[in-house]
Amino acid sequence: MNCSAFQIKTFKAYDGAEIHYVDVGSGQPMIYVCGFGSTIASQAPFIDAMRSRGRIIVLDQRAFGTTPAAGEMGVHQSARDVRALMEALELPHVVLYGYSMGAAVTFSYISQFGTAGLSKIILGDMSPKLINEGDWALGLYQGHYTRSMYEKDLELIRTDYKRFALIVAEGLLFQNSPQHARNFTGTADEIRARILNKRNDPIAQGLIQGMVDITEEHMAANYEYWSTMAGSDFRTVLPEIDVPVLILYADPGSGYSPATAAYMKSQLPNAALMPIYGCTHMAASENPMQWRGCIAAFAYS
């Protein structure tokens, strides 16, 4: 299934940019904000599964999928685009679901608009701060991602995008705990071979394809998405969230630690934890029945 199975619609953002989205199902509306590089097309199975449970709305963020690159880009602009979409569709009470980078968009939405228009929030396997520094060790790669790595990534996005993308893919497909020490070295071809030698399955193949086989326009835009996502610290946003929150997380995980989810719950006034056991950051694909079931039960109840 691909995005051709859905009618692609368009709305105008605050700055006049045209953003493409799909709107299917009926009843309680849920806006799903996809992760880094994900698109309506890549999320078609999830959209199709949700449409029988309630109304689901998904936008292609700027430079992703069918939406062209235009104006400012990054998680803060995506949050403004979500708000503009809600206003365009006149939606007063929305469940906002952000997975991975989509959760960073959700955090930015809260920082800019509070919980205006939101009835519930779903956060999918994410940290409010990706860079591990000082006394903070609950960020990306289960505590391994440092500021120097972040700065190197920004350089790689512009000079060797394929290598950057494969480093990220490897970090999301395998554990990064002290017991599973990570190797962030190698050329793009060496990293690809290392990944597929350990895990040559449709999930790994799909992630690599989705990260690497993208347009030049999308690659350039990813500098803005990565810098605004990984360079932000949203920890102060958490206590401001005054609507019910479901925190979905992978256990043992790979991108983030279960302790990250526990930290977020401790900072949120009204939150529930839901672990997806035996999974990496790709839990939505590794255990889709449980992942989708948890989302549907929370969003549409």
Coordinates of C-alpha atoms in Angstrom, one line a residue:
M1 CA 0.0 0.0 0.0
N2 CA 1.2 3.5 -0.7
C3 CA -0.1 7.1 -0.5
S4 CA -2.1 6.6 -3.8
A5 CA -4.6 4.6 -1.7
F6 CA -5.6 7.9 -0.1
Q7 CA -6.7 11.2 -1.5
I8 CA -4.0 13.8 -1.0
K9 CA -5.3 17.1 0.1
T10 CA -3.7 20.5 0.5
F11 CA -3.9 23.4 3.1
K12 CA -2.0 26.6 3.3
A13 CA 0.3 27.2 6.2
Y14 CA 0.6 30.6 8.0
D15 CA 3.3 31.6 5.6
G16 CA 1.3 30.6 2.5
A17 CA 3.2 27.3 1.9
E18 CA 1.2 24.4 0.6
I19 CA 1.3 21.4 2.8
H20 CA -0.1 18.0 1.7
Y21 CA -2.0 15.7 4.0
V22 CA -4.5 12.9 4.2
D23 CA -7.7 12.8 6.2
V24 CA -9.5 9.5 6.5
G25 CA -11.9 7.7 8.8
S26 CA -14.5 9.4 11.0
G27 CA -15.1 10.3 14.6
Q28 CA -12.5 11.5 17.1
P29 CA -9.7 13.2 15.0
M30 CA -6.1 12.2 15.6
I31 CA -3.2 14.1 13.9
Y32 CA -0.2 11.8 13.5
V33 CA 3.2 13.6 13.1
C34 CA 5.7 11.2 11.6
G35 CA 9.3 10.7 12.5
F36 CA 12.5 11.8 10.7
G37 CA 12.1 11.2 7.0
S38 CA 8.8 9.3 7.3
T39 CA 6.0 10.2 4.9
I40 CA 2.4 9.5 4.2
A41 CA 3.5 6.8 1.8
S42 CA 5.8 5.0 4.3
Q43 CA 3.1 5.2 7.0
A44 CA 0.2 3.9 4.7
P45 CA -0.3 0.6 6.6
F46 CA -0.6 2.4 9.9
I47 CA -3.0 5.0 8.4
D48 CA -5.1 2.2 6.9
A49 CA -5.3 0.4 10.2
M50 CA -6.4 3.5 12.1
R51 CA -9.0 4.6 9.7
S52 CA -11.4 1.8 10.8
R53 CA -11.0 2.9 14.4
G54 CA -11.4 6.7 14.1
R55 CA -10.4 9.7 12.1
I56 CA -6.7 10.0 11.3
I57 CA -5.0 13.0 9.7
V58 CA -1.3 12.8 8.6
L59 CA 0.7 15.5 6.9
D60 CA 3.9 15.3 4.9
Q61 CA 6.2 17.7 6.5
R62 CA 8.0 20.3 4.4
A63 CA 10.3 18.6 1.9
F64 CA 9.0 15.1 2.9
G65 CA 7.0 13.0 0.6
T66 CA 4.6 15.0 -1.5
T67 CA 5.1 18.3 0.2
P68 CA 7.6 20.6 -1.5
A69 CA 10.4 22.4 0.4
A70 CA 9.3 25.9 1.1
G71 CA 10.0 28.6 3.6
E72 CA 11.4 27.7 7.0
M73 CA 11.7 24.1 7.9
G74 CA 12.4 22.1 11.1
V75 CA 10.4 20.9 14.0
H76 CA 9.3 24.3 15.2
Q77 CA 7.9 25.1 11.7
S78 CA 6.2 21.7 11.6
A79 CA 4.5 22.5 14.9
R80 CA 3.2 25.7 13.4
D81 CA 2.0 23.7 10.4
V82 CA 0.1 21.3 12.7
R83 CA -1.6 24.3 14.3
A84 CA -2.5 25.8 10.9
L85 CA -3.9 22.4 9.8
M86 CA -6.1 22.2 12.9
E87 CA -7.4 25.7 12.2
A88 CA -8.0 24.9 8.5
L89 CA -10.0 21.9 9.4
E90 CA -11.7 23.6 12.3
L91 CA -10.8 20.9 14.8
P92 CA -11.4 21.9 18.4
H93 CA -10.3 18.7 20.2
V94 CA -7.5 16.8 18.6
V95 CA -5.4 13.8 19.8
L96 CA -1.8 14.7 18.8
Y97 CA 0.4 11.7 18.2
G98 CA 4.1 12.3 17.6
Y99 CA 6.4 9.4 16.9
S100 CA 10.2 9.9 17.3
M101 CA 10.9 13.3 15.6
G102 CA 7.1 13.8 15.6
A103 CA 7.2 13.9 19.4
A104 CA 9.8 16.7 19.1
V105 CA 7.3 18.5 16.9
T106 CA 4.7 17.9 19.7
F107 CA 7.0 19.3 22.3
S108 CA 7.5 22.4 20.1
Y109 CA 3.8 22.7 19.7
I110 CA 3.4 22.8 23.4
S111 CA 6.1 25.4 23.8
Q112 CA 4.5 27.6 21.2
F113 CA 0.7 27.1 21.7
G114 CA 0.3 25.3 25.0
T115 CA -2.3 22.5 24.8
A116 CA -4.7 24.7 22.8
G117 CA -7.0 22.4 20.8
L118 CA -5.5 19.2 22.2
S119 CA -7.5 16.6 24.2
K120 CA -4.8 14.0 24.5
I121 CA -1.2 13.5 23.5
I122 CA 0.7 10.4 22.5
L123 CA 4.5 10.4 22.6
G124 CA 6.2 7.6 20.7
D125 CA 9.7 6.5 21.8
M126 CA 11.4 9.9 22.2
S127 CA 13.5 12.0 24.6
P128 CA 12.9 15.7 25.4
K129 CA 16.7 16.2 25.0
L130 CA 18.8 14.2 22.6
I131 CA 22.3 15.4 23.4
N132 CA 23.8 13.8 26.5
E133 CA 25.8 16.3 28.5
G134 CA 26.3 17.4 32.1
D135 CA 24.2 15.2 34.3
W136 CA 21.8 14.3 31.4
A137 CA 22.2 10.8 30.1
L138 CA 18.7 9.9 28.8
G139 CA 19.1 11.2 25.3
L140 CA 19.8 9.6 21.9
Y141 CA 21.5 6.2 21.5
Q142 CA 20.7 5.4 25.1
G143 CA 23.1 7.9 26.5
H144 CA 25.8 7.7 23.8
Y145 CA 25.0 10.8 21.7
T146 CA 27.3 13.7 22.7
R147 CA 27.4 17.3 21.6
S148 CA 30.6 16.6 19.5
M149 CA 28.7 13.8 17.7
Y150 CA 25.8 16.2 17.1
E151 CA 28.2 18.8 15.6
K152 CA 29.8 16.1 13.5
D153 CA 26.3 15.0 12.3
L154 CA 25.5 18.5 11.1
E155 CA 28.7 18.5 9.1
L156 CA 28.0 15.0 7.6
I157 CA 24.5 16.0 6.5
R158 CA 26.1 18.5 4.2
T159 CA 29.2 16.6 3.2
D160 CA 28.4 12.9 3.3
Y161 CA 24.7 12.5 3.8
K162 CA 24.6 8.8 3.1
R163 CA 27.1 8.1 5.9
F164 CA 25.1 10.2 8.3
A165 CA 21.9 8.5 7.4
L166 CA 23.4 5.0 7.9
I167 CA 24.9 6.0 11.2
V168 CA 21.5 7.0 12.4
A169 CA 19.9 3.8 11.0
E170 CA 22.4 1.6 12.8
G171 CA 21.8 3.5 16.0
L172 CA 18.1 2.9 15.8
L173 CA 18.2 -0.8 14.8
F174 CA 20.4 -2.0 17.6
Q175 CA 20.8 -1.5 21.3
N176 CA 23.3 1.2 22.5
S177 CA 23.6 0.2 26.1
P178 CA 26.9 -0.2 28.0
Q179 CA 26.5 -3.9 27.5
H180 CA 26.2 -3.4 23.7
A181 CA 28.9 -0.9 22.9
R182 CA 28.4 0.9 19.7
N183 CA 30.8 1.5 16.8
F184 CA 30.1 4.8 15.1
T185 CA 33.0 4.4 12.6
G186 CA 33.2 3.3 9.0
T187 CA 32.4 4.4 5.5
A188 CA 28.8 4.4 4.3
D189 CA 29.3 1.1 2.5
E190 CA 30.9 -0.4 5.6
I191 CA 28.1 0.7 7.8
R192 CA 25.5 -0.6 5.5
A193 CA 27.2 -4.0 5.3
R194 CA 27.6 -4.1 9.1
I195 CA 23.8 -3.4 9.5
L196 CA 22.7 -6.0 7.0
N197 CA 25.2 -8.6 8.3
K198 CA 23.4 -8.4 11.7
R199 CA 19.9 -7.7 10.6
N200 CA 18.9 -8.3 6.9
D201 CA 15.2 -8.1 7.3
P202 CA 12.4 -6.0 5.8
I203 CA 12.4 -3.5 8.7
A204 CA 16.2 -2.9 8.4
Q205 CA 16.0 -2.7 4.6
G206 CA 13.0 -0.4 4.7
L207 CA 14.7 2.0 7.2
I208 CA 17.9 2.1 5.2
Q209 CA 15.9 2.8 2.0
G210 CA 13.8 5.5 3.7
M211 CA 16.9 7.2 5.2
V212 CA 19.2 7.1 2.2
D213 CA 17.0 7.0 -1.0
I214 CA 15.6 10.5 -0.8
T215 CA 15.7 13.6 -2.9
E216 CA 18.5 16.1 -2.8
E217 CA 15.8 18.6 -1.6
H218 CA 14.9 16.3 1.3
M219 CA 18.6 15.8 2.2
A220 CA 19.2 19.5 2.4
A221 CA 16.0 20.0 4.5
N222 CA 17.1 17.3 6.9
Y223 CA 19.9 19.7 8.2
E224 CA 17.1 21.9 9.6
Y225 CA 15.1 19.0 10.9
W226 CA 18.1 17.4 12.7
S227 CA 19.4 20.7 14.1
T228 CA 16.1 21.8 15.5
M229 CA 15.3 18.3 16.8
A230 CA 18.6 17.2 18.2
G231 CA 19.7 20.7 19.2
S232 CA 16.6 21.5 21.3
D233 CA 16.0 20.9 25.0
F234 CA 12.3 20.5 25.7
R235 CA 12.5 19.3 29.3
T236 CA 10.9 22.4 30.7
V237 CA 7.9 21.8 28.4
L238 CA 6.8 18.6 30.1
P239 CA 5.2 20.0 33.2
E240 CA 3.1 22.4 31.1
I241 CA 1.2 19.5 29.5
D242 CA -2.1 19.4 31.2
V243 CA -3.9 16.9 29.1
P244 CA -3.7 13.1 29.4
V245 CA -0.5 11.6 27.8
L246 CA 0.4 8.1 26.7
I247 CA 4.1 7.4 26.6
L248 CA 4.8 4.5 24.2
Y249 CA 8.4 3.2 24.4
A250 CA 10.5 0.3 23.3
D251 CA 12.1 -2.0 25.8
P252 CA 15.0 -2.7 25.8
G253 CA 15.0 0.0 23.1
S254 CA 17.8 1.3 20.9
G255 CA 17.3 5.0 20.2
Y256 CA 16.2 5.7 23.8
S257 CA 16.3 4.0 27.2
P258 CA 13.2 2.9 29.1
A259 CA 14.5 5.2 31.8
T260 CA 13.9 8.1 29.5
A261 CA 10.2 7.2 29.4
A262 CA 10.1 6.9 33.2
Y263 CA 11.7 10.4 33.5
M264 CA 9.0 11.9 31.2
K265 CA 6.3 10.3 33.2
S266 CA 7.7 11.8 36.4
Q267 CA 7.6 15.3 34.8
L268 CA 4.1 15.0 33.3
P269 CA 1.0 15.7 35.5
N270 CA -1.2 13.0 33.8
A271 CA 0.7 10.3 32.0
A272 CA 0.7 6.6 31.5
L273 CA 3.6 4.4 30.4
M274 CA 3.2 1.6 27.8
P275 CA 6.3 -0.5 27.1
I276 CA 6.5 -2.5 23.9
Y277 CA 8.8 -5.3 25.0
G278 CA 11.5 -7.0 23.0
C279 CA 11.8 -4.1 20.6
T280 CA 14.1 -1.4 19.3
H281 CA 13.2 2.1 18.2
M282 CA 11.4 0.3 15.3
A283 CA 8.8 -1.0 17.7
A284 CA 5.9 0.3 15.5
S285 CA 7.1 -2.1 12.8
E286 CA 8.4 -4.9 15.0
N287 CA 5.2 -5.3 17.0
P288 CA 2.6 -3.4 15.0
M289 CA -0.4 -5.1 16.5
Q290 CA 0.4 -4.0 20.1
W291 CA 1.7 -0.5 19.0
R292 CA -1.4 0.2 17.0
G293 CA -3.7 -1.3 19.5
C294 CA -2.4 0.9 22.3
I295 CA -2.7 4.0 20.2
A296 CA -6.3 3.2 19.1
A297 CA -7.4 2.3 22.6
F298 CA -6.0 5.6 24.0
A299 CA -6.9 7.9 21.2
Y300 CA -10.4 6.7 20.3
S301 CA -11.8 5.8 23.7

